[in-house]
Amino acid sequence: MHAIAPYSIRFFDPNNTAKNIEDRYAVLDKLGASDAYTVLCDFVRGLDDQFAIDEVGQQVYRFFEMKTYDATREVAGWFESGSYGYKNDIIDIETGKVDYEKTQKHAEIIKHYIRFFVPKGFNEGVALLQTFKGNGIKTLLHDVLKAHFQKKTTLNLQMNPLAYKKAFLDWENAYTKEIKLTKFQAMDDLADQIKRLGHKESQLIIKAPTKAAMGRLKDLLDPNSEEYSVVEYLSPMCAQVKAVVELNGKKRTFTIGRPADEQVCEIPIDEEDVDFFAGNPVPKSLHKWCGVIQQELVDNIYPGMGVVVGGNI
C-alpha cells in the first residue's frame, strides 16, 4: 500500500553544445553561479504552510515540516497534495451510509514523505518520494521544483526513476526467505481463520525451510525459471505477491510480477521495517528507514567513493 519511489536528480543545460551528452549535465553545486542544494533550501525555507492551487491540474499542494541538513546536504519533510473538481460521497464502511459529501471545491489531502540528497562534486543526486496505493506526487512535485530552478539557474531539472540494475544490483543475488500472498483467496477456510486473528488483510506467508532459501530474487523475476512459474501459478489467487529477500544480514521486500528494471520504482514499506499508526507510517520510523534505503542507493550510484548520507538524522 505504502512504498518509496527513488529518482535521480540532474540538471540539463540546453545551451551546452558538448558532443558528449553527459557533459551537458551540470555539477550539482555548480549550476552556473548557484548551488542546487542552496537553491532548494532557500525555496523550502521561504514557504509558509498555506496550500497553493494548480488550476490547470485541479490540484492543491504544500510543503510541510521541511527540514534541511547542511552537513549531509539533505532536505526532508512532507509534500501534501490533493485533487478537486469532482463530486463524490465518502461512506462509513461499517454502516455503508454516506458520512460526508465531497463537493467540487473539496480536496482529499494525502501526505507524502519526500527526501533529497544533493551531493557536492557530482552531477546526480537522489530523491525518495513516498507513494500510496501506486499513486505518487512525482509529476506535480517535479513541475513545481522545475519552474523554481529555471528561474534561478535557467537549467532544466530532470527527475527519472532509478533503474533497478543500477540502484539495487546486489539484491538480484539475494536469497528469498519468504513469499507473501496478500488477500489470498485460494482457500476460504484458511483466509477466514487469518481474519479472526485481527489482520487487516488475508495473507498467506510461505517461509523457506530453516537455514535454507527459495531461490534468488532474480530467479523470481526470470520468466524462464522454475521459481517464476511457481509465482505465476500463485498470482491469480491473490491481489499481490511479495518476496522477502536477505543479503548480508539485511532484508528487503520486493513486489513480484513486474520487470526487474521497474522493481526499484516501488520499494514497499513493510510493517516489519517501519512502525505504523492508523494505517500510515510513523514519521520518525519512516525517516530512519529511508536513511538506510538512501545509503544503499548512494553506495551503488557512487561505488567505492565513501559517500555517506545522514542515515537516521
mmCIF file of C-alpha atoms in Angstrom:
data_model
loop_
_atom_site.group_PDB
_atom_site.id
_atom_site.type_symbol
_atom_site.label_atom_id
_atom_site.label_comp_id
_atom_site.label_asym_id
_atom_site.label_seq_id
_atom_site.Cartn_x
_atom_site.Cartn_y
_atom_site.Cartn_z
ATOM 1 C CA MET A 1 0.000 0.000 0.000
ATOM 2 C CA HIS A 2 2.779 2.443 1.002
ATOM 3 C CA ALA A 3 6.072 2.474 -0.893
ATOM 4 C CA ILE A 4 9.122 4.594 -1.653
ATOM 5 C CA ALA A 5 9.996 5.534 -5.234
ATOM 6 C CA PRO A 6 13.643 6.584 -5.808
ATOM 7 C CA TYR A 7 14.535 9.094 -8.522
ATOM 8 C CA SER A 8 17.747 10.620 -9.808
ATOM 9 C CA ILE A 9 18.132 14.414 -9.694
ATOM 10 C CA ARG A 10 20.002 16.035 -12.594
ATOM 11 C CA PHE A 11 20.208 19.449 -14.250
ATOM 12 C CA PHE A 12 20.455 19.644 -18.029
ATOM 13 C CA ASP A 13 21.948 22.683 -19.736
ATOM 14 C CA PRO A 14 20.055 23.226 -23.033
ATOM 15 C CA ASN A 15 22.651 25.781 -24.131
ATOM 16 C CA ASN A 16 25.591 23.413 -23.741
ATOM 17 C CA THR A 17 26.652 22.090 -27.164
ATOM 18 C CA ALA A 18 29.111 19.459 -25.964
ATOM 19 C CA LYS A 19 29.118 16.314 -28.125
ATOM 20 C CA ASN A 20 29.097 14.029 -25.108
ATOM 21 C CA ILE A 21 25.573 14.204 -23.627
ATOM 22 C CA GLU A 22 26.941 13.626 -20.115
ATOM 23 C CA ASP A 23 28.897 16.857 -20.361
ATOM 24 C CA ARG A 24 25.637 18.761 -20.727
ATOM 25 C CA TYR A 25 24.634 17.917 -17.156
ATOM 26 C CA ALA A 26 25.825 20.395 -14.564
ATOM 27 C CA VAL A 27 27.645 19.502 -11.341
ATOM 28 C CA LEU A 28 25.070 19.951 -8.586
ATOM 29 C CA ASP A 29 26.983 22.580 -6.630
ATOM 30 C CA LYS A 30 27.938 24.458 -9.812
ATOM 31 C CA LEU A 31 24.709 25.382 -11.574
ATOM 32 C CA GLY A 32 26.320 28.470 -13.040
ATOM 33 C CA ALA A 33 26.757 30.689 -10.005
ATOM 34 C CA SER A 34 24.309 28.641 -7.923
ATOM 35 C CA ASP A 35 24.396 25.528 -5.768
ATOM 36 C CA ALA A 36 21.390 23.214 -6.238
ATOM 37 C CA TYR A 37 21.322 22.417 -2.519
ATOM 38 C CA THR A 38 21.281 26.096 -1.548
ATOM 39 C CA VAL A 39 18.557 26.900 -4.086
ATOM 40 C CA LEU A 40 16.424 24.029 -2.792
ATOM 41 C CA CYS A 41 16.960 25.016 0.847
ATOM 42 C CA ASP A 42 16.128 28.666 0.206
ATOM 43 C CA PHE A 43 12.975 27.601 -1.593
ATOM 44 C CA VAL A 44 11.553 25.361 1.145
ATOM 45 C CA ARG A 45 12.650 27.711 3.937
ATOM 46 C CA GLY A 46 10.807 30.565 2.289
ATOM 47 C CA LEU A 47 7.480 28.739 2.137
ATOM 48 C CA ASP A 48 4.593 29.118 4.547
ATOM 49 C CA ASP A 49 2.046 26.457 5.477
ATOM 50 C CA GLN A 50 -0.613 27.670 3.030
ATOM 51 C CA PHE A 51 -1.806 25.427 0.216
ATOM 52 C CA ALA A 52 -1.043 26.509 -3.349
ATOM 53 C CA ILE A 53 -3.535 25.839 -6.147
ATOM 54 C CA ASP A 54 -2.688 24.340 -9.521
ATOM 55 C CA GLU A 55 -5.750 25.372 -11.535
ATOM 56 C CA VAL A 56 -4.658 23.567 -14.707
ATOM 57 C CA GLY A 57 -4.288 20.202 -12.987
ATOM 58 C CA GLN A 58 -7.009 20.978 -10.418
ATOM 59 C CA GLN A 59 -4.687 20.128 -7.564
ATOM 60 C CA VAL A 60 -3.687 21.727 -4.279
ATOM 61 C CA TYR A 61 -0.347 21.202 -2.576
ATOM 62 C CA ARG A 62 2.059 22.430 0.063
ATOM 63 C CA PHE A 63 5.459 21.581 1.540
ATOM 64 C CA PHE A 64 5.107 20.833 5.249
ATOM 65 C CA GLU A 65 7.603 20.481 8.106
ATOM 66 C CA MET A 66 10.561 20.541 5.735
ATOM 67 C CA LYS A 67 13.988 20.224 7.388
ATOM 68 C CA THR A 68 17.419 20.885 5.925
ATOM 69 C CA TYR A 69 20.655 19.136 6.911
ATOM 70 C CA ASP A 70 23.679 21.127 5.770
ATOM 71 C CA ALA A 71 26.278 18.611 6.981
ATOM 72 C CA THR A 72 24.983 15.906 4.634
ATOM 73 C CA ARG A 73 23.266 18.186 2.085
ATOM 74 C CA GLU A 74 19.855 16.598 2.570
ATOM 75 C CA VAL A 75 16.347 18.036 2.636
ATOM 76 C CA ALA A 76 13.430 16.021 4.022
ATOM 77 C CA GLY A 77 9.811 16.511 5.008
ATOM 78 C CA TRP A 78 6.304 16.213 3.599
ATOM 79 C CA PHE A 79 4.603 17.160 0.366
ATOM 80 C CA GLU A 80 0.846 17.221 0.863
ATOM 81 C CA SER A 81 -1.430 17.206 -2.173
ATOM 82 C CA GLY A 82 -4.987 16.539 -3.268
ATOM 83 C CA SER A 83 -7.291 16.848 -6.271
ATOM 84 C CA TYR A 84 -10.508 18.814 -6.584
ATOM 85 C CA GLY A 85 -13.099 19.476 -9.279
ATOM 86 C CA TYR A 86 -15.352 16.452 -8.869
ATOM 87 C CA LYS A 87 -18.146 15.490 -6.504
ATOM 88 C CA ASN A 88 -18.429 12.157 -4.723
ATOM 89 C CA ASP A 89 -19.598 10.610 -1.473
ATOM 90 C CA ILE A 90 -17.488 9.335 1.392
ATOM 91 C CA ILE A 91 -19.114 6.414 3.158
ATOM 92 C CA ASP A 92 -18.651 4.722 6.508
ATOM 93 C CA ILE A 93 -17.562 1.182 5.573
ATOM 94 C CA GLU A 94 -19.110 -0.237 8.746
ATOM 95 C CA THR A 95 -22.595 1.133 8.085
ATOM 96 C CA GLY A 96 -22.488 1.605 4.317
ATOM 97 C CA LYS A 97 -24.050 5.040 4.772
ATOM 98 C CA VAL A 98 -22.784 8.333 3.366
ATOM 99 C CA ASP A 99 -20.733 10.024 6.066
ATOM 100 C CA TYR A 100 -19.655 13.070 4.071
ATOM 101 C CA GLU A 101 -20.497 14.620 0.716
ATOM 102 C CA LYS A 102 -17.410 15.830 -1.102
ATOM 103 C CA THR A 103 -18.142 18.756 -3.415
ATOM 104 C CA GLN A 104 -16.163 20.025 -6.400
ATOM 105 C CA LYS A 105 -14.420 22.508 -4.126
ATOM 106 C CA HIS A 106 -13.166 19.867 -1.683
ATOM 107 C CA ALA A 107 -9.850 18.021 -1.946
ATOM 108 C CA GLU A 108 -8.760 14.942 -0.014
ATOM 109 C CA ILE A 109 -5.209 15.649 1.163
ATOM 110 C CA ILE A 110 -2.642 12.841 1.086
ATOM 111 C CA LYS A 111 0.632 13.226 2.956
ATOM 112 C CA HIS A 112 3.777 12.067 1.101
ATOM 113 C CA TYR A 113 7.264 11.815 2.594
ATOM 114 C CA ILE A 114 9.994 13.326 0.395
ATOM 115 C CA ARG A 115 13.765 13.332 0.824
ATOM 116 C CA PHE A 116 16.525 14.822 -1.332
ATOM 117 C CA PHE A 117 20.268 14.201 -1.314
ATOM 118 C CA VAL A 118 22.235 16.799 -3.291
ATOM 119 C CA PRO A 119 25.947 15.900 -3.061
ATOM 120 C CA LYS A 120 28.869 18.143 -3.904
ATOM 121 C CA GLY A 121 31.082 17.356 -6.886
ATOM 122 C CA PHE A 122 28.584 15.073 -8.666
ATOM 123 C CA ASN A 123 26.083 15.699 -11.445
ATOM 124 C CA GLU A 124 23.491 13.333 -9.983
ATOM 125 C CA GLY A 125 21.590 13.328 -6.704
ATOM 126 C CA VAL A 126 18.838 11.164 -5.206
ATOM 127 C CA ALA A 127 15.199 11.844 -4.338
ATOM 128 C CA LEU A 128 12.962 9.483 -2.361
ATOM 129 C CA LEU A 129 9.227 10.022 -2.831
ATOM 130 C CA GLN A 130 6.502 8.172 -0.952
ATOM 131 C CA THR A 131 3.648 6.619 -2.924
ATOM 132 C CA PHE A 132 0.280 5.389 -1.673
ATOM 133 C CA LYS A 133 -1.597 2.585 -3.443
ATOM 134 C CA GLY A 134 0.525 3.141 -6.521
ATOM 135 C CA ASN A 135 -0.238 6.870 -6.657
ATOM 136 C CA GLY A 136 2.542 9.382 -6.158
ATOM 137 C CA ILE A 137 3.364 13.066 -6.426
ATOM 138 C CA LYS A 138 6.364 12.980 -8.756
ATOM 139 C CA THR A 139 4.798 14.875 -11.680
ATOM 140 C CA LEU A 140 3.381 17.693 -9.563
ATOM 141 C CA LEU A 141 6.480 17.973 -7.374
ATOM 142 C CA HIS A 142 8.786 17.968 -10.409
ATOM 143 C CA ASP A 143 6.784 20.709 -12.119
ATOM 144 C CA VAL A 144 6.867 22.915 -9.020
ATOM 145 C CA LEU A 145 10.613 22.499 -8.483
ATOM 146 C CA LYS A 146 11.481 22.711 -12.186
ATOM 147 C CA ALA A 147 9.766 26.106 -12.505
ATOM 148 C CA HIS A 148 11.667 27.428 -9.482
ATOM 149 C CA PHE A 149 15.077 26.172 -10.642
ATOM 150 C CA GLN A 150 14.598 27.557 -14.146
ATOM 151 C CA LYS A 151 14.037 30.998 -12.655
ATOM 152 C CA LYS A 152 17.187 30.732 -10.553
ATOM 153 C CA THR A 153 19.550 28.842 -12.875
ATOM 154 C CA THR A 154 17.992 28.574 -16.412
ATOM 155 C CA LEU A 155 18.790 24.834 -16.247
ATOM 156 C CA ASN A 156 16.202 22.065 -16.640
ATOM 157 C CA LEU A 157 15.603 19.840 -13.633
ATOM 158 C CA GLN A 158 15.221 16.160 -14.525
ATOM 159 C CA MET A 159 13.870 13.504 -12.152
ATOM 160 C CA ASN A 160 13.974 9.991 -13.602
ATOM 161 C CA PRO A 161 13.294 6.649 -11.896
ATOM 162 C CA LEU A 162 16.470 4.973 -10.725
ATOM 163 C CA ALA A 163 16.830 1.756 -12.675
ATOM 164 C CA TYR A 164 16.845 -1.490 -10.706
ATOM 165 C CA LYS A 165 20.054 -2.668 -12.323
ATOM 166 C CA LYS A 166 21.850 0.498 -11.300
ATOM 167 C CA ALA A 167 20.464 1.059 -7.840
ATOM 168 C CA PHE A 168 19.924 -2.394 -6.357
ATOM 169 C CA LEU A 169 22.182 -4.632 -8.417
ATOM 170 C CA ASP A 170 23.338 -6.528 -5.335
ATOM 171 C CA TRP A 171 19.806 -7.556 -4.437
ATOM 172 C CA GLU A 172 19.455 -9.647 -7.605
ATOM 173 C CA ASN A 173 21.509 -12.343 -5.940
ATOM 174 C CA ALA A 174 19.778 -12.109 -2.569
ATOM 175 C CA TYR A 175 18.057 -15.305 -1.474
ATOM 176 C CA THR A 176 14.322 -15.470 -0.892
ATOM 177 C CA LYS A 177 13.298 -16.198 2.686
ATOM 178 C CA GLU A 178 9.549 -15.582 2.438
ATOM 179 C CA ILE A 179 6.836 -15.209 -0.168
ATOM 180 C CA LYS A 180 3.803 -13.209 0.975
ATOM 181 C CA LEU A 181 0.455 -13.632 -0.748
ATOM 182 C CA THR A 182 -1.754 -10.644 0.142
ATOM 183 C CA LYS A 183 -5.542 -11.084 0.048
ATOM 184 C CA PHE A 184 -5.042 -14.776 -0.591
ATOM 185 C CA GLN A 185 -8.292 -16.362 -1.776
ATOM 186 C CA ALA A 186 -7.442 -19.905 -2.794
ATOM 187 C CA MET A 187 -8.589 -21.482 0.473
ATOM 188 C CA ASP A 188 -11.542 -19.653 2.043
ATOM 189 C CA ASP A 189 -11.378 -21.509 5.328
ATOM 190 C CA LEU A 190 -7.751 -20.550 5.859
ATOM 191 C CA ALA A 191 -8.456 -16.936 4.903
ATOM 192 C CA ASP A 192 -11.286 -16.809 7.426
ATOM 193 C CA GLN A 193 -9.040 -18.121 10.175
ATOM 194 C CA ILE A 194 -6.420 -15.478 9.386
ATOM 195 C CA LYS A 195 -9.053 -12.718 9.545
ATOM 196 C CA ARG A 196 -10.091 -13.857 13.027
ATOM 197 C CA LEU A 197 -6.586 -13.090 14.265
ATOM 198 C CA GLY A 198 -7.207 -9.417 13.586
ATOM 199 C CA HIS A 199 -5.249 -8.967 10.353
ATOM 200 C CA LYS A 200 -6.394 -6.145 8.084
ATOM 201 C CA GLU A 201 -5.880 -8.378 5.068
ATOM 202 C CA SER A 202 -5.897 -12.102 4.474
ATOM 203 C CA GLN A 203 -2.280 -13.040 3.937
ATOM 204 C CA LEU A 204 -0.532 -16.350 3.440
ATOM 205 C CA ILE A 205 3.198 -16.410 4.143
ATOM 206 C CA ILE A 206 5.346 -19.176 2.676
ATOM 207 C CA LYS A 207 8.636 -19.429 4.538
ATOM 208 C CA ALA A 208 11.809 -21.130 3.423
ATOM 209 C CA PRO A 209 12.992 -24.133 5.457
ATOM 210 C CA THR A 210 15.352 -23.346 8.342
ATOM 211 C CA LYS A 211 18.790 -22.260 7.094
ATOM 212 C CA ALA A 212 17.557 -22.539 3.504
ATOM 213 C CA ALA A 213 16.061 -20.321 0.824
ATOM 214 C CA MET A 214 13.652 -20.449 -2.115
ATOM 215 C CA GLY A 215 15.936 -19.284 -4.873
ATOM 216 C CA ARG A 216 17.390 -15.880 -5.642
ATOM 217 C CA LEU A 217 15.413 -12.717 -6.299
ATOM 218 C CA LYS A 218 16.412 -12.682 -9.976
ATOM 219 C CA ASP A 219 15.018 -16.215 -10.324
ATOM 220 C CA LEU A 220 11.601 -14.946 -9.227
ATOM 221 C CA LEU A 221 11.808 -12.305 -11.956
ATOM 222 C CA ASP A 222 13.062 -14.604 -14.727
ATOM 223 C CA PRO A 223 10.177 -15.973 -16.905
ATOM 224 C CA ASN A 224 12.328 -18.996 -17.771
ATOM 225 C CA SER A 225 12.973 -20.111 -14.192
ATOM 226 C CA GLU A 226 11.140 -22.709 -12.107
ATOM 227 C CA GLU A 227 10.689 -20.163 -9.315
ATOM 228 C CA TYR A 228 8.935 -17.765 -11.679
ATOM 229 C CA SER A 229 6.498 -20.460 -12.803
ATOM 230 C CA VAL A 230 5.502 -21.056 -9.182
ATOM 231 C CA VAL A 231 4.869 -17.336 -8.634
ATOM 232 C CA GLU A 232 2.931 -17.202 -11.902
ATOM 233 C CA TYR A 233 0.724 -20.035 -10.634
ATOM 234 C CA LEU A 234 0.092 -18.336 -7.276
ATOM 235 C CA SER A 235 -0.531 -14.808 -8.592
ATOM 236 C CA PRO A 236 -4.183 -15.291 -9.696
ATOM 237 C CA MET A 237 -5.035 -16.475 -6.174
ATOM 238 C CA CYS A 238 -4.206 -13.175 -4.514
ATOM 239 C CA ALA A 239 -4.017 -9.442 -5.043
ATOM 240 C CA GLN A 240 -0.260 -9.140 -4.642
ATOM 241 C CA VAL A 241 2.852 -11.289 -4.345
ATOM 242 C CA LYS A 242 5.833 -10.049 -2.353
ATOM 243 C CA ALA A 243 9.208 -11.637 -1.779
ATOM 244 C CA VAL A 244 11.294 -11.043 1.346
ATOM 245 C CA VAL A 245 14.957 -11.485 0.453
ATOM 246 C CA GLU A 246 18.072 -11.454 2.605
ATOM 247 C CA LEU A 247 21.621 -10.388 1.813
ATOM 248 C CA ASN A 248 24.478 -9.963 4.270
ATOM 249 C CA GLY A 249 22.064 -9.951 7.191
ATOM 250 C CA LYS A 250 19.786 -7.305 5.645
ATOM 251 C CA LYS A 251 16.245 -7.972 4.494
ATOM 252 C CA ARG A 252 14.254 -6.201 1.815
ATOM 253 C CA THR A 253 10.744 -6.713 0.451
ATOM 254 C CA PHE A 254 10.064 -6.622 -3.304
ATOM 255 C CA THR A 255 6.806 -6.734 -5.233
ATOM 256 C CA ILE A 256 6.857 -9.590 -7.728
ATOM 257 C CA GLY A 257 5.114 -9.595 -11.075
ATOM 258 C CA ARG A 258 6.810 -6.760 -12.906
ATOM 259 C CA PRO A 259 10.060 -6.454 -14.904
ATOM 260 C CA ALA A 260 13.267 -6.333 -12.893
ATOM 261 C CA ASP A 261 14.160 -2.876 -14.154
ATOM 262 C CA GLU A 262 10.958 -1.494 -12.606
ATOM 263 C CA GLN A 263 11.397 -3.027 -9.182
ATOM 264 C CA VAL A 264 13.186 -0.135 -7.565
ATOM 265 C CA CYS A 265 10.444 2.242 -8.709
ATOM 266 C CA GLU A 266 8.380 0.924 -5.815
ATOM 267 C CA ILE A 267 10.098 -0.271 -2.658
ATOM 268 C CA PRO A 268 7.291 -1.460 -0.366
ATOM 269 C CA ILE A 269 7.278 -0.051 3.160
ATOM 270 C CA ASP A 270 6.921 -3.181 5.244
ATOM 271 C CA GLU A 271 5.481 -3.122 8.770
ATOM 272 C CA GLU A 272 8.470 -5.172 9.904
ATOM 273 C CA ASP A 273 10.765 -2.294 8.950
ATOM 274 C CA VAL A 274 8.656 0.760 9.758
ATOM 275 C CA ASP A 275 6.202 1.471 12.585
ATOM 276 C CA PHE A 276 2.616 2.220 11.540
ATOM 277 C CA PHE A 277 -0.232 4.099 13.204
ATOM 278 C CA ALA A 278 -3.784 4.334 11.818
ATOM 279 C CA GLY A 279 -2.634 2.861 8.515
ATOM 280 C CA ASN A 280 0.212 5.346 7.991
ATOM 281 C CA PRO A 281 3.973 5.082 8.599
ATOM 282 C CA VAL A 282 5.159 6.803 11.781
ATOM 283 C CA PRO A 283 7.267 9.790 10.591
ATOM 284 C CA LYS A 284 10.342 9.185 12.756
ATOM 285 C CA SER A 285 10.433 5.485 11.913
ATOM 286 C CA LEU A 286 9.920 6.143 8.193
ATOM 287 C CA HIS A 287 12.662 8.775 8.174
ATOM 288 C CA LYS A 288 15.122 6.372 9.809
ATOM 289 C CA TRP A 289 14.302 3.545 7.376
ATOM 290 C CA CYS A 290 14.604 5.868 4.373
ATOM 291 C CA GLY A 291 18.083 6.777 5.577
ATOM 292 C CA VAL A 292 19.070 3.126 5.207
ATOM 293 C CA ILE A 293 17.467 2.896 1.753
ATOM 294 C CA GLN A 294 19.164 6.100 0.630
ATOM 295 C CA GLN A 295 22.588 4.904 1.781
ATOM 296 C CA GLU A 296 22.150 1.677 -0.210
ATOM 297 C CA LEU A 297 21.253 3.692 -3.305
ATOM 298 C CA VAL A 298 24.210 6.027 -2.813
ATOM 299 C CA ASP A 299 26.613 3.103 -2.378
ATOM 300 C CA ASN A 300 25.570 1.811 -5.794
ATOM 301 C CA ILE A 301 25.462 5.164 -7.592
ATOM 302 C CA TYR A 302 28.885 6.271 -6.292
ATOM 303 C CA PRO A 303 30.634 2.905 -5.725
ATOM 304 C CA GLY A 304 33.804 2.899 -3.648
ATOM 305 C CA MET A 305 33.756 6.659 -3.111
ATOM 306 C CA GLY A 306 32.751 6.629 0.547
ATOM 307 C CA VAL A 307 29.759 8.934 0.105
ATOM 308 C CA VAL A 308 27.726 8.967 3.339
ATOM 309 C CA VAL A 309 24.215 10.282 3.892
ATOM 310 C CA GLY A 310 22.568 11.149 7.158
ATOM 311 C CA GLY A 311 21.038 7.766 7.962
ATOM 312 C CA ASN A 312 18.735 8.337 10.933
ATOM 313 C CA ILE A 313 19.330 12.101 11.076
#
